[in-house]
Amino acid sequence: MARKTKPSKFGELIALIIIGAVVHVIYGHLLPTVSWALIALAVFMLWISFFMPTYCDYRTQRNRPCRWRVRGKLRGCGIHARDKRDALWRACRLKNPGTLFRVMWASPDDPPPARPGAGTPNTSLQPAATQQGARDAAVFYCTLVSTVAGVISAIVGVLALTN
């Protein structure tokens, strides 16, 4: 039976750098150096956020991080993906727009559920399920800034080509 190996962050990063270097050699004359630096930063942040092999790391009820393997710091395992997305939106002080489309099935005898984000009356007695909000928000903001910078640099490059 073949042995399963875990994905290598280092190997994937080296491949990403080699591909970036080849693209820069072929198309380097089309964009200024600043644009290439911004594009490289955007690609690197997107790789960290969505493709890098890592662990879920969602803080479980036992106050330990989840050890399931996932791709990207912003993604969660099958159990915690929804909770991780909700925590990211809460860290940004926003409501997850996906909650509008969630269908919650309950028996007729159950009391009506609390509104999302409203909390429960006895939250002071229960510890929070996650403390990952600040880190997730920082990764989200870095990804957002680098993506915007990449789009701006691409627009500047296209405008420079037309002149």
mmCIF file of C-alpha atoms in Angstrom:
data_model
loop_
_atom_site.group_PDB
_atom_site.id
_atom_site.type_symbol
_atom_site.label_atom_id
_atom_site.label_comp_id
_atom_site.label_asym_id
_atom_site.label_seq_id
_atom_site.Cartn_x
_atom_site.Cartn_y
_atom_site.Cartn_z
ATOM 1 C CA MET A 1 0.000 0.000 0.000
ATOM 2 C CA ALA A 2 1.394 3.387 -0.944
ATOM 3 C CA ARG A 3 2.174 5.706 1.886
ATOM 4 C CA LYS A 4 0.257 8.966 1.906
ATOM 5 C CA THR A 5 2.410 12.034 2.260
ATOM 6 C CA LYS A 6 1.236 15.380 3.467
ATOM 7 C CA PRO A 7 1.468 18.321 1.086
ATOM 8 C CA SER A 8 4.675 20.306 1.424
ATOM 9 C CA LYS A 9 4.400 24.055 1.938
ATOM 10 C CA PHE A 10 8.022 24.493 0.910
ATOM 11 C CA GLY A 11 7.649 22.471 -2.291
ATOM 12 C CA GLU A 12 4.546 24.347 -3.375
ATOM 13 C CA LEU A 13 6.126 27.706 -2.561
ATOM 14 C CA ILE A 14 9.227 26.842 -4.618
ATOM 15 C CA ALA A 15 6.992 25.815 -7.549
ATOM 16 C CA LEU A 16 5.056 29.084 -7.217
ATOM 17 C CA ILE A 17 8.305 31.084 -7.235
ATOM 18 C CA ILE A 18 9.619 29.220 -10.296
ATOM 19 C CA ILE A 19 6.369 29.794 -12.203
ATOM 20 C CA GLY A 20 6.442 33.469 -11.207
ATOM 21 C CA ALA A 21 10.053 33.821 -12.368
ATOM 22 C CA VAL A 22 9.281 32.232 -15.744
ATOM 23 C CA VAL A 23 6.249 34.489 -16.241
ATOM 24 C CA HIS A 24 8.346 37.527 -15.260
ATOM 25 C CA VAL A 25 11.098 36.596 -17.733
ATOM 26 C CA ILE A 26 8.594 36.158 -20.565
ATOM 27 C CA TYR A 27 6.323 39.130 -19.793
ATOM 28 C CA GLY A 28 8.630 41.287 -17.651
ATOM 29 C CA HIS A 29 8.911 44.067 -20.195
ATOM 30 C CA LEU A 30 5.140 44.688 -20.200
ATOM 31 C CA LEU A 31 4.779 45.980 -16.626
ATOM 32 C CA PRO A 32 6.928 48.148 -14.361
ATOM 33 C CA THR A 33 8.750 46.546 -11.431
ATOM 34 C CA VAL A 34 6.335 47.992 -8.860
ATOM 35 C CA SER A 35 3.416 46.288 -10.587
ATOM 36 C CA TRP A 36 5.253 42.966 -10.602
ATOM 37 C CA ALA A 37 5.974 43.343 -6.883
ATOM 38 C CA LEU A 38 2.306 44.045 -6.136
ATOM 39 C CA ILE A 39 1.162 41.108 -8.263
ATOM 40 C CA ALA A 40 3.671 38.834 -6.504
ATOM 41 C CA LEU A 41 2.396 40.014 -3.104
ATOM 42 C CA ALA A 42 -1.222 39.429 -4.140
ATOM 43 C CA VAL A 43 -0.477 35.924 -5.436
ATOM 44 C CA PHE A 44 1.472 35.084 -2.264
ATOM 45 C CA MET A 45 -1.340 36.296 0.021
ATOM 46 C CA LEU A 46 -3.944 34.386 -2.004
ATOM 47 C CA TRP A 47 -1.793 31.250 -1.748
ATOM 48 C CA ILE A 48 -1.540 31.648 2.043
ATOM 49 C CA SER A 49 -5.249 32.349 2.397
ATOM 50 C CA PHE A 50 -6.710 29.665 0.137
ATOM 51 C CA PHE A 51 -4.142 27.100 -1.096
ATOM 52 C CA MET A 52 -1.315 26.602 1.439
ATOM 53 C CA PRO A 53 -1.442 23.195 3.179
ATOM 54 C CA THR A 54 -2.179 23.805 6.862
ATOM 55 C CA TYR A 55 -4.500 22.763 9.693
ATOM 56 C CA CYS A 56 -8.029 23.953 10.441
ATOM 57 C CA ASP A 57 -6.900 25.387 13.833
ATOM 58 C CA TYR A 58 -10.455 26.298 14.847
ATOM 59 C CA ARG A 59 -10.632 26.350 18.640
ATOM 60 C CA THR A 60 -12.863 23.466 19.672
ATOM 61 C CA GLN A 61 -15.076 23.141 22.737
ATOM 62 C CA ARG A 62 -12.178 21.453 24.537
ATOM 63 C CA ASN A 63 -10.152 24.659 24.013
ATOM 64 C CA ARG A 64 -7.754 22.939 21.596
ATOM 65 C CA PRO A 65 -7.172 23.660 17.914
ATOM 66 C CA CYS A 66 -8.736 21.344 15.350
ATOM 67 C CA ARG A 67 -6.019 19.205 13.726
ATOM 68 C CA TRP A 68 -7.751 18.354 10.435
ATOM 69 C CA ARG A 69 -5.767 19.248 7.318
ATOM 70 C CA VAL A 70 -7.142 22.001 5.072
ATOM 71 C CA ARG A 71 -5.966 24.195 2.217
ATOM 72 C CA GLY A 72 -5.448 27.838 3.217
ATOM 73 C CA LYS A 73 -5.571 29.751 6.479
ATOM 74 C CA LEU A 74 -9.067 31.088 5.787
ATOM 75 C CA ARG A 75 -10.598 27.691 5.106
ATOM 76 C CA GLY A 76 -11.887 25.285 7.702
ATOM 77 C CA CYS A 77 -12.410 21.546 7.802
ATOM 78 C CA GLY A 78 -15.792 20.061 6.969
ATOM 79 C CA ILE A 79 -16.921 20.456 10.565
ATOM 80 C CA HIS A 80 -15.706 24.006 11.229
ATOM 81 C CA ALA A 81 -15.841 25.708 7.800
ATOM 82 C CA ARG A 82 -19.119 27.512 8.491
ATOM 83 C CA ASP A 83 -18.050 28.548 12.001
ATOM 84 C CA LYS A 84 -14.724 29.848 10.694
ATOM 85 C CA ARG A 85 -16.433 31.953 8.008
ATOM 86 C CA ASP A 86 -18.887 33.312 10.576
ATOM 87 C CA ALA A 87 -16.017 34.193 12.932
ATOM 88 C CA LEU A 88 -14.241 36.014 10.106
ATOM 89 C CA TRP A 89 -17.315 38.113 9.378
ATOM 90 C CA ARG A 90 -17.784 38.834 13.104
ATOM 91 C CA ALA A 91 -14.149 39.945 13.374
ATOM 92 C CA CYS A 92 -14.862 42.461 10.612
ATOM 93 C CA ARG A 93 -17.947 43.568 12.591
ATOM 94 C CA LEU A 94 -20.242 42.432 9.799
ATOM 95 C CA LYS A 95 -22.965 39.838 9.494
ATOM 96 C CA ASN A 96 -22.302 36.876 7.224
ATOM 97 C CA PRO A 97 -24.565 37.369 4.200
ATOM 98 C CA GLY A 98 -24.803 33.588 3.851
ATOM 99 C CA THR A 99 -26.948 33.373 6.989
ATOM 100 C CA LEU A 100 -29.889 34.749 4.994
ATOM 101 C CA PHE A 101 -29.945 31.576 2.898
ATOM 102 C CA ARG A 102 -29.505 28.995 5.659
ATOM 103 C CA VAL A 103 -32.460 26.746 6.294
ATOM 104 C CA MET A 104 -32.653 25.531 9.887
ATOM 105 C CA TRP A 105 -34.911 22.521 10.386
ATOM 106 C CA ALA A 106 -36.472 22.046 13.795
ATOM 107 C CA SER A 107 -39.303 20.076 15.315
ATOM 108 C CA PRO A 108 -42.563 21.933 16.060
ATOM 109 C CA ASP A 109 -41.948 21.534 19.805
ATOM 110 C CA ASP A 110 -38.632 23.403 19.771
ATOM 111 C CA PRO A 111 -38.632 27.050 20.827
ATOM 112 C CA PRO A 112 -37.842 29.521 18.039
ATOM 113 C CA PRO A 113 -34.084 29.959 17.564
ATOM 114 C CA ALA A 114 -32.333 33.178 18.488
ATOM 115 C CA ARG A 115 -31.424 35.549 15.687
ATOM 116 C CA PRO A 116 -27.898 35.006 14.294
ATOM 117 C CA GLY A 117 -25.425 37.221 16.098
ATOM 118 C CA ALA A 118 -27.825 38.017 18.937
ATOM 119 C CA GLY A 119 -26.128 35.614 21.357
ATOM 120 C CA THR A 120 -27.746 33.800 24.226
ATOM 121 C CA PRO A 121 -28.748 35.397 27.526
ATOM 122 C CA ASN A 122 -26.231 33.332 29.520
ATOM 123 C CA THR A 123 -23.156 33.947 27.337
ATOM 124 C CA SER A 124 -21.193 35.179 30.342
ATOM 125 C CA LEU A 125 -21.348 31.666 31.806
ATOM 126 C CA GLN A 126 -20.134 29.870 28.680
ATOM 127 C CA PRO A 127 -16.646 30.300 27.223
ATOM 128 C CA ALA A 128 -16.439 31.463 23.631
ATOM 129 C CA ALA A 129 -16.020 28.678 21.084
ATOM 130 C CA THR A 130 -13.297 30.569 19.223
ATOM 131 C CA GLN A 131 -10.659 33.182 19.870
ATOM 132 C CA GLN A 132 -9.392 33.208 16.285
ATOM 133 C CA GLY A 133 -11.172 36.381 15.158
ATOM 134 C CA ALA A 134 -8.283 38.859 15.249
ATOM 135 C CA ARG A 135 -5.895 36.588 13.348
ATOM 136 C CA ASP A 136 -8.506 35.694 10.747
ATOM 137 C CA ALA A 137 -9.388 39.359 10.305
ATOM 138 C CA ALA A 138 -5.709 40.255 9.820
ATOM 139 C CA VAL A 139 -5.273 37.556 7.162
ATOM 140 C CA PHE A 140 -8.493 38.677 5.474
ATOM 141 C CA TYR A 141 -7.450 42.341 5.408
ATOM 142 C CA CYS A 142 -3.971 41.473 4.052
ATOM 143 C CA THR A 143 -5.555 39.387 1.314
ATOM 144 C CA LEU A 144 -8.012 42.128 0.484
ATOM 145 C CA VAL A 145 -5.314 44.831 0.340
ATOM 146 C CA SER A 146 -2.989 42.741 -1.812
ATOM 147 C CA THR A 147 -5.812 41.785 -4.176
ATOM 148 C CA VAL A 148 -6.832 45.418 -4.606
ATOM 149 C CA ALA A 149 -3.184 46.346 -5.159
ATOM 150 C CA GLY A 150 -2.872 43.647 -7.808
ATOM 151 C CA VAL A 151 -5.980 44.832 -9.622
ATOM 152 C CA ILE A 152 -4.765 48.442 -9.524
ATOM 153 C CA SER A 153 -1.344 47.446 -10.837
ATOM 154 C CA ALA A 154 -2.941 45.460 -13.661
ATOM 155 C CA ILE A 155 -5.070 48.468 -14.612
ATOM 156 C CA VAL A 156 -2.018 50.739 -14.511
ATOM 157 C CA GLY A 157 -0.138 48.250 -16.679
ATOM 158 C CA VAL A 158 -2.918 48.095 -19.250
ATOM 159 C CA LEU A 159 -3.126 51.889 -19.323
ATOM 160 C CA ALA A 160 0.645 52.079 -19.768
ATOM 161 C CA LEU A 161 0.448 49.687 -22.731
ATOM 162 C CA THR A 162 -2.231 51.740 -24.463
ATOM 163 C CA ASN A 163 -0.214 54.974 -24.258
#
